[in-house]
mmCIF file of C-alpha atoms in Angstrom:
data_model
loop_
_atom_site.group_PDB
_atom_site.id
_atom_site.type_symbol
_atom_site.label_atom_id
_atom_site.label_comp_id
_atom_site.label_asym_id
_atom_site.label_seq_id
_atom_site.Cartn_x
_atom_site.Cartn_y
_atom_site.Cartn_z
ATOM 1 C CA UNK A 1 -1.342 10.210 -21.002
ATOM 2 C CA UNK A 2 2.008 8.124 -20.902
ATOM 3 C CA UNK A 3 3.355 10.338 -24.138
ATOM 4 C CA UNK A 4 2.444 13.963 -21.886
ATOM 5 C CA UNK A 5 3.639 12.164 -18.940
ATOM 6 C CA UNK A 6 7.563 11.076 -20.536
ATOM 7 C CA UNK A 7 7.693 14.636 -22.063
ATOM 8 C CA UNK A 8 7.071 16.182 -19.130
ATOM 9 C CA UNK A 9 9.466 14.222 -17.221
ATOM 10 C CA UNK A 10 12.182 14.476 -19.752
ATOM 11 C CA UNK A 11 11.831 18.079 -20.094
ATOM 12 C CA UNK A 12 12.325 18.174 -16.021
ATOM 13 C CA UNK A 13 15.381 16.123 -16.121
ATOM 14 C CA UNK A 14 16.815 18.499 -19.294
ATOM 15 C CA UNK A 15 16.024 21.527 -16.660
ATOM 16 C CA UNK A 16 18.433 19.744 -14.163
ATOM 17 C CA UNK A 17 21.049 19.159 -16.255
ATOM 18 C CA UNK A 18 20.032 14.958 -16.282
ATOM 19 C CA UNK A 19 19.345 12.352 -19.223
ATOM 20 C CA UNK A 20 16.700 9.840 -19.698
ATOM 21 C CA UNK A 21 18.390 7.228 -19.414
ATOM 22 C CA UNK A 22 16.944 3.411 -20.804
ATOM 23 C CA UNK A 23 16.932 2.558 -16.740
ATOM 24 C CA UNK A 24 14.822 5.638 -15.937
ATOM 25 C CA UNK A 25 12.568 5.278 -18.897
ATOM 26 C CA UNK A 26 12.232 1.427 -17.822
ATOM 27 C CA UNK A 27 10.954 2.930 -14.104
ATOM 28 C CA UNK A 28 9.056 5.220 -15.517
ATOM 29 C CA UNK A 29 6.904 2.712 -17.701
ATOM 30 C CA UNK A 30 6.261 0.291 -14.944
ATOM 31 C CA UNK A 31 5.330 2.837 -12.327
ATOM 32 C CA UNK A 32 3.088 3.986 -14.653
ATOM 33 C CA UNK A 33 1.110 0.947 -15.443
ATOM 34 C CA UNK A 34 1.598 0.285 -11.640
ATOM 35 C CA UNK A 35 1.400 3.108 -10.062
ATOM 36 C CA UNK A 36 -1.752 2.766 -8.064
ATOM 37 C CA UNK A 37 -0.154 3.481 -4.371
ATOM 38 C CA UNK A 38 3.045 1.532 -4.583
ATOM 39 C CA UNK A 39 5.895 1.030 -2.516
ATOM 40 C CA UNK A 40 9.409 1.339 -3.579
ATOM 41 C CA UNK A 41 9.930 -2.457 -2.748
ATOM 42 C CA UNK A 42 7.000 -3.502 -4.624
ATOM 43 C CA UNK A 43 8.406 -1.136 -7.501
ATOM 44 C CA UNK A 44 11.918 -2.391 -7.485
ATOM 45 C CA UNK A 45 10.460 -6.268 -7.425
ATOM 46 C CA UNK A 46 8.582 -5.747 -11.005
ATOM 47 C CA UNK A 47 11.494 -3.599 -12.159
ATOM 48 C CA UNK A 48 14.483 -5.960 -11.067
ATOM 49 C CA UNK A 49 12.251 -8.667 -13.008
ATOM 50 C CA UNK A 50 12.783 -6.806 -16.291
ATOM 51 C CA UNK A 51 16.025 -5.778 -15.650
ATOM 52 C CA UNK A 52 18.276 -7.275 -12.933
ATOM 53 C CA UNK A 53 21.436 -4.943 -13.297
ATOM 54 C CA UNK A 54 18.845 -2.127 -11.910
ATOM 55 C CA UNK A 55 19.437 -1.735 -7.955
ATOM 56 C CA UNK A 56 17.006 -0.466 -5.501
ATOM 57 C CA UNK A 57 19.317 2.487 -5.429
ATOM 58 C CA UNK A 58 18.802 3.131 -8.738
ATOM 59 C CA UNK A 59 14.360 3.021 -8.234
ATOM 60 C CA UNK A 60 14.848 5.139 -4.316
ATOM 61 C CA UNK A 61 16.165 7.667 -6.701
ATOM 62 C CA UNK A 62 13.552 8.026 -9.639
ATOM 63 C CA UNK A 63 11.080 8.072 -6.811
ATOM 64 C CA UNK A 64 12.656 11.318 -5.224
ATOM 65 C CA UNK A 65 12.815 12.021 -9.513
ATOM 66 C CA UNK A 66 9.257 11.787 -10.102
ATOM 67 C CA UNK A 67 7.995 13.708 -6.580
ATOM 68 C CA UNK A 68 10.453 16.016 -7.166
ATOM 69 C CA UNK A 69 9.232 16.949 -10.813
ATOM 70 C CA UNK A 70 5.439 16.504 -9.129
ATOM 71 C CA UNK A 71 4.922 13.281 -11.485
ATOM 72 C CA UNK A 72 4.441 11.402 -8.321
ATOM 73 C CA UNK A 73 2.977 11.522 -5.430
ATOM 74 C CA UNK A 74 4.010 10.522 -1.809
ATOM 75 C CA UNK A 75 1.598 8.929 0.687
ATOM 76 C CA UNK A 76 1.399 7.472 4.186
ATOM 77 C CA UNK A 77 -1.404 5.295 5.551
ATOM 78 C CA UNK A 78 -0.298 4.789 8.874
ATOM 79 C CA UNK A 79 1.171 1.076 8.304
ATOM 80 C CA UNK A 80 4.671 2.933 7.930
ATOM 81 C CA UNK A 81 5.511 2.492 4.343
ATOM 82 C CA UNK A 82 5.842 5.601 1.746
ATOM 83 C CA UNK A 83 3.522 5.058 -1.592
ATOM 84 C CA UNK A 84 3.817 6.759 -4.337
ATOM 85 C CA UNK A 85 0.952 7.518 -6.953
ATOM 86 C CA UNK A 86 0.364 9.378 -10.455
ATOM 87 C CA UNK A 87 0.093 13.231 -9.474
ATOM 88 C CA UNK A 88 0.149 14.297 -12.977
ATOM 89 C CA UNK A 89 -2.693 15.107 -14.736
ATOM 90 C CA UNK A 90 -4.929 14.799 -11.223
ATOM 91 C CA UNK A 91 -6.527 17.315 -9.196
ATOM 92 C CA UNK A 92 -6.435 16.896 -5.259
ATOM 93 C CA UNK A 93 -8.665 13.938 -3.843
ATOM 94 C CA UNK A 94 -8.618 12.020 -0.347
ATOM 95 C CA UNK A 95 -8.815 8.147 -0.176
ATOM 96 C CA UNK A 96 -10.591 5.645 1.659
ATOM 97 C CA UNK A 97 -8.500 2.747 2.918
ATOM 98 C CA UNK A 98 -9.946 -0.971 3.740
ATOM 99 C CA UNK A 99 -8.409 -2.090 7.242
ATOM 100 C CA UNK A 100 -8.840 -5.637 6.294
ATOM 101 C CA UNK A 101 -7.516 -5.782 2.673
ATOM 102 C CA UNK A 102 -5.648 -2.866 1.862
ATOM 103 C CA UNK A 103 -7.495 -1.637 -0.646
ATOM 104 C CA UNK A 104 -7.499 2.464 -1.223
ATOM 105 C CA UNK A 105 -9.442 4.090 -3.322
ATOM 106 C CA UNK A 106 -9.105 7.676 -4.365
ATOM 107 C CA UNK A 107 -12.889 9.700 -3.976
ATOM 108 C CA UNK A 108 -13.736 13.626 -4.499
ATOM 109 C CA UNK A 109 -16.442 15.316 -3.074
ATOM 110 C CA UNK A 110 -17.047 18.606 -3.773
ATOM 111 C CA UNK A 111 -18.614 19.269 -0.399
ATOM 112 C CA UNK A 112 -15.757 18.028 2.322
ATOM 113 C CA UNK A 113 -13.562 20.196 0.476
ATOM 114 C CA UNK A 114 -15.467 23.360 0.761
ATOM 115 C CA UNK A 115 -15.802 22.702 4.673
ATOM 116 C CA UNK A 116 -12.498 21.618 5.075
ATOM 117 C CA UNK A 117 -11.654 25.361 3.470
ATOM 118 C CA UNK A 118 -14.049 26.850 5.853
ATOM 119 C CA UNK A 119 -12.345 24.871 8.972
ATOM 120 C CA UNK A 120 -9.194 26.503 8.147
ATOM 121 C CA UNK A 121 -11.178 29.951 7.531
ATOM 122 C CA UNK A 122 -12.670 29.805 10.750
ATOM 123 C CA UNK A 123 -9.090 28.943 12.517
ATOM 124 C CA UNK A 124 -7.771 31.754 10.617
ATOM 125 C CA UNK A 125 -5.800 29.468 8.786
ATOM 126 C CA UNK A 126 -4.586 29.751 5.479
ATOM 127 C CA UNK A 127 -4.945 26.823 3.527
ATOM 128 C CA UNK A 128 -1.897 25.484 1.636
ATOM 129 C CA UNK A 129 -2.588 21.727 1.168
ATOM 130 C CA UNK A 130 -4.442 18.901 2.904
ATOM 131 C CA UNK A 131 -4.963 15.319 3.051
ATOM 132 C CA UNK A 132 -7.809 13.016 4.365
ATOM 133 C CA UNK A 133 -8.116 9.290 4.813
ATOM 134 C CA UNK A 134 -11.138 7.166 5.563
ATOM 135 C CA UNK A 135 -10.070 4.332 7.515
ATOM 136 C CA UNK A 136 -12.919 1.077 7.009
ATOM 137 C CA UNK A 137 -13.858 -2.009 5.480
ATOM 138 C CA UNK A 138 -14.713 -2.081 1.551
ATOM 139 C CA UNK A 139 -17.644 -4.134 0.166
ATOM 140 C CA UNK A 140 -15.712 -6.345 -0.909
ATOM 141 C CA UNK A 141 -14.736 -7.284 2.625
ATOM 142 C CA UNK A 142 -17.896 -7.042 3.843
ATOM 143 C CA UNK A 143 -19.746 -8.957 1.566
ATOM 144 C CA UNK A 144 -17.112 -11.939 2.586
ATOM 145 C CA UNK A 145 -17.419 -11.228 5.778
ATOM 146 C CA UNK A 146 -21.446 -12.112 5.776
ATOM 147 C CA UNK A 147 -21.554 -14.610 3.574
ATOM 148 C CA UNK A 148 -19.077 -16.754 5.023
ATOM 149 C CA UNK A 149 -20.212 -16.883 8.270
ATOM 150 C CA UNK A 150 -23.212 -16.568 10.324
ATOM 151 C CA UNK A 151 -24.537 -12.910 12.177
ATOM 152 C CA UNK A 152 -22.717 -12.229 15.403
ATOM 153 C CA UNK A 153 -20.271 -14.848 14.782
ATOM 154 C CA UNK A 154 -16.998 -15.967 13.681
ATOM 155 C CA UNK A 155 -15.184 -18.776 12.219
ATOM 156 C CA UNK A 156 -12.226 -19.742 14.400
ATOM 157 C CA UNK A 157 -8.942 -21.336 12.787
ATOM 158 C CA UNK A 158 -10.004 -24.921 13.738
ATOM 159 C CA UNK A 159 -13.019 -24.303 11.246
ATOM 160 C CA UNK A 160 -15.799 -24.204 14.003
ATOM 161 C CA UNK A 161 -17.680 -20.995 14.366
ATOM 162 C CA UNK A 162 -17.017 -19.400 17.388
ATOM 163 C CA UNK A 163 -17.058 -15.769 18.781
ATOM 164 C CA UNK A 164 -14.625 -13.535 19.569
ATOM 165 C CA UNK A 165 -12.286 -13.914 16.220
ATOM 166 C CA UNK A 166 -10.604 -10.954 14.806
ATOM 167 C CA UNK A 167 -9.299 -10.369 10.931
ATOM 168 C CA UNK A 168 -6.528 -7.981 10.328
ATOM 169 C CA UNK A 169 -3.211 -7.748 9.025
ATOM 170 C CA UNK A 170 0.044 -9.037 10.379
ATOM 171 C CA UNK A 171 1.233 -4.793 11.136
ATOM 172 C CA UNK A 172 -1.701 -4.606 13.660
ATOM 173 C CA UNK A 173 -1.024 -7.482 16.317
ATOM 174 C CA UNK A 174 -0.400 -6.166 19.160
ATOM 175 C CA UNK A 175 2.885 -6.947 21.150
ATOM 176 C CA UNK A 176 2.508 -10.073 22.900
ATOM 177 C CA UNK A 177 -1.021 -10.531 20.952
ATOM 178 C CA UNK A 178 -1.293 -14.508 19.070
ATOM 179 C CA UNK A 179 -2.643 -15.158 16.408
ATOM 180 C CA UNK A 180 -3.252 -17.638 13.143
ATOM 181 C CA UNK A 181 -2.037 -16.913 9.492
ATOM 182 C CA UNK A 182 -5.736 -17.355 7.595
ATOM 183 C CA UNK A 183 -4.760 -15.446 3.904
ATOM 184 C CA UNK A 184 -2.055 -13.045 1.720
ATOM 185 C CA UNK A 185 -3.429 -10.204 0.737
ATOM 186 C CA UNK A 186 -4.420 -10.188 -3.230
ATOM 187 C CA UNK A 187 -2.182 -7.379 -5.467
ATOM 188 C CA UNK A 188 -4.223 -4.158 -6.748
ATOM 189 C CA UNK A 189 -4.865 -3.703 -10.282
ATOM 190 C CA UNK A 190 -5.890 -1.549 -12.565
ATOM 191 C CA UNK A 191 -8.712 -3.100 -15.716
ATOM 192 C CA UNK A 192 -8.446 -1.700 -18.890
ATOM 193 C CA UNK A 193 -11.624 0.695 -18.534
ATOM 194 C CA UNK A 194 -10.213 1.577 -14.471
ATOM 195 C CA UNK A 195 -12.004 -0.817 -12.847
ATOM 196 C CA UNK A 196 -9.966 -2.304 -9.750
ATOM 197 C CA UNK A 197 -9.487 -6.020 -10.268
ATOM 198 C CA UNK A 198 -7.879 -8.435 -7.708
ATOM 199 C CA UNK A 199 -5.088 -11.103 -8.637
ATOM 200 C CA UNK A 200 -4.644 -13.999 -6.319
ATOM 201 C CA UNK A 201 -2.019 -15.515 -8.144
ATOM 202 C CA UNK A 202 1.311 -15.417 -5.611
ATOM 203 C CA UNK A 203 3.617 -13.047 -6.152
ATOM 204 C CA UNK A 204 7.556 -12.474 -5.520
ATOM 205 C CA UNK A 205 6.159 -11.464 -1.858
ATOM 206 C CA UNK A 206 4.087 -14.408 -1.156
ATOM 207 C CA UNK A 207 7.234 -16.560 -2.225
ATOM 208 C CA UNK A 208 9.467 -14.822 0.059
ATOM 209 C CA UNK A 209 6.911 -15.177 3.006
ATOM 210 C CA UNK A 210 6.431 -18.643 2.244
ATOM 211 C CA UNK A 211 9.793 -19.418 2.420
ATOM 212 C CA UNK A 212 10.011 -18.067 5.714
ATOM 213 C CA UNK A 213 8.137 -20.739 7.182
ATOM 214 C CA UNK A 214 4.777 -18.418 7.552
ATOM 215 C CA UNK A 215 2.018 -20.265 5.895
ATOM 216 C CA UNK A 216 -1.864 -20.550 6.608
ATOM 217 C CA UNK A 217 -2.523 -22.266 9.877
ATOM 218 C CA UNK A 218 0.736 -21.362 11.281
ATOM 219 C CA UNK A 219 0.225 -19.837 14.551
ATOM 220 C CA UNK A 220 2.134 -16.694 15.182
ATOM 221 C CA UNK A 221 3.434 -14.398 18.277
ATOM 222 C CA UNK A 222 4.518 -10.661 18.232
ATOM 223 C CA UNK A 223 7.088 -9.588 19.740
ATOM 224 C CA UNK A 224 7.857 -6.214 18.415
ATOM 225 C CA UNK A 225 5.811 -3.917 16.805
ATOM 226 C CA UNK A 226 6.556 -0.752 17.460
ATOM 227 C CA UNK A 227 8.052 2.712 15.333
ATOM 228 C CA UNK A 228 7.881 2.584 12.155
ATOM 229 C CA UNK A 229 10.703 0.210 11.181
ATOM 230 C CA UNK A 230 10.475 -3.721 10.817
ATOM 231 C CA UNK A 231 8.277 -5.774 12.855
ATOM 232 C CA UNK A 232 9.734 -9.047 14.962
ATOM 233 C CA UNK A 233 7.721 -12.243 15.567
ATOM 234 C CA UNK A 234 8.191 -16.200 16.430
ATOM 235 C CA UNK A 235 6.448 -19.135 13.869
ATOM 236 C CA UNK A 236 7.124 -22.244 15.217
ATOM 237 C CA UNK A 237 10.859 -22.024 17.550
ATOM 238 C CA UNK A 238 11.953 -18.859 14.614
ATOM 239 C CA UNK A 239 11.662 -15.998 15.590
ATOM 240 C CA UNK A 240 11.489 -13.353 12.129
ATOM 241 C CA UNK A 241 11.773 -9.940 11.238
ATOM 242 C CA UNK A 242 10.053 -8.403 8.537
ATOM 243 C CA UNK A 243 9.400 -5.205 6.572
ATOM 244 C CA UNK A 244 6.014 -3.305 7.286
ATOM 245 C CA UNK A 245 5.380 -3.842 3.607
ATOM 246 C CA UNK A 246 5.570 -7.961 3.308
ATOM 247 C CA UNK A 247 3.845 -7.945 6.851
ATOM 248 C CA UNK A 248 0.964 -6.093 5.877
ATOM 249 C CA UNK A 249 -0.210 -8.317 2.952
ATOM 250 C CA UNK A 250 -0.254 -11.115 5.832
ATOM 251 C CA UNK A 251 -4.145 -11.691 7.334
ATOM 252 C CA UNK A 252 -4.270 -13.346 10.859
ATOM 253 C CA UNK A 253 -7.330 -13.871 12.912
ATOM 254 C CA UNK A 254 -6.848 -13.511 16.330
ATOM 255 C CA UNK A 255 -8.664 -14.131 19.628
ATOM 256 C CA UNK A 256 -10.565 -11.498 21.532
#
């Protein structure tokens, strides 16, 4: 699959009149053995690791290379930040997205897309592409969910069990809305036979977010979270801004 997917991609860039370049090949190969829904920041922060002279200039732009030649994908999820995933060599499929991890997985079936087709027939519509996302919570987060605390109840930040507690990402939190930093989201991976495996080792992110001063326990107010841009928020007497990316590997439980 790599092999098919560099020829292809070099015989795009010939077509325009560009060059594989070692940068671009170096891009290429890490989206590719990353390329399960990533960001351009998460790209560029395993990239710039390998190679520091490459900017994020230099990844925004073999992004719009790889859509462009249809080796990538773009996606939205409704947190604000553009993925990109491996288009070549896939057929069309919709995903179903975990509201308290992250997680998306890519599923067929056979069946929604035949109605989906007749929806459009029935409108009169003709059919040129379409996208659908499930919006839930995986087993995964399920199975924590019931095993950690007891039915109808919650476990507040103090450690007591008490109703009324919420779990959801930073990007969620209302305006105004307070809440307690309980977890950083875990990475996606890929296993060697496609099997999604978890890593909670911290990453460049977690660093970053630690160094801001937001750390588990630390109670935290929004203050801005609306459009699509950066969010704003106070820890402690600081008040921070951060990208819709970094803020959405950041679980808080809130009241109510």
């Amino acid at each position: 699959m790599t092999d098919d997917v560099k020829s292809a991609f070099t015989a795009y860039l010939h077509r325009e009149n560009l060059k594989m370049t070692p940068q671009r090949e170096l891009i290429l190969e890490v989206f590719l053995s990353n390329s399960n829904h990533i960001s351009s920041e998460e790209l560029y922060n395993i990239v710039s690791k390998k190679d520091s002279t490459i900017g994020q200039a230099t990844v925004y732009r073999m992004l719009k290379l790889l859509s462009d030649s249809e080796i990538a994908r773009e996606c939205e999820f409704g947190d604000g930040i553009l993925y990109y995933e491996l288009n070549f060599g896939k057929g069309h499929h919709d995903h179903l997205i975990c509201v308290k991890c992250g997680i998306k997985l890519e599923v067929y079936d056979e069946k929604i897309e035949k109605q989906q087709e007749l929806l459009a027939k029935r409108h009169g519509f003709k059919l040129i592409s379409h996208r659908l996302d499930f919006f839930g919570i995986c087993g995964d987060c399920a199975l924590r969910e019931n095993t950690t605390r007891p039915q109808g109840e919650d476990i507040a930040p103090n450690g007591a069990v008490e109703p009324g507690y919420e779990t959801l990402p930073l990007t969620k939190l209302a305006n105004g809305a307070r809440a307690v930093v309980m977890d950083f989201m875990s990475e996606e991976k890929h296993g060697s036979n496609g099997t999604m495996l978890r890593s909670k080792l911290l990453t460049s992110h977690h660093s970053r977010i630690q160094e801001l001063g937001i750390r588990a326990g630390k109670v935290v107010e929004m203050l801005n979270n609306k459009g699509r841009g950066p969010i704003l928020f106070k820890v402690d007497d600081s008040r921070i801004a951060l990208g819709r990316g970094l803020a959405m590997k950041i679980i808080v439980r809130k009241e109510g």
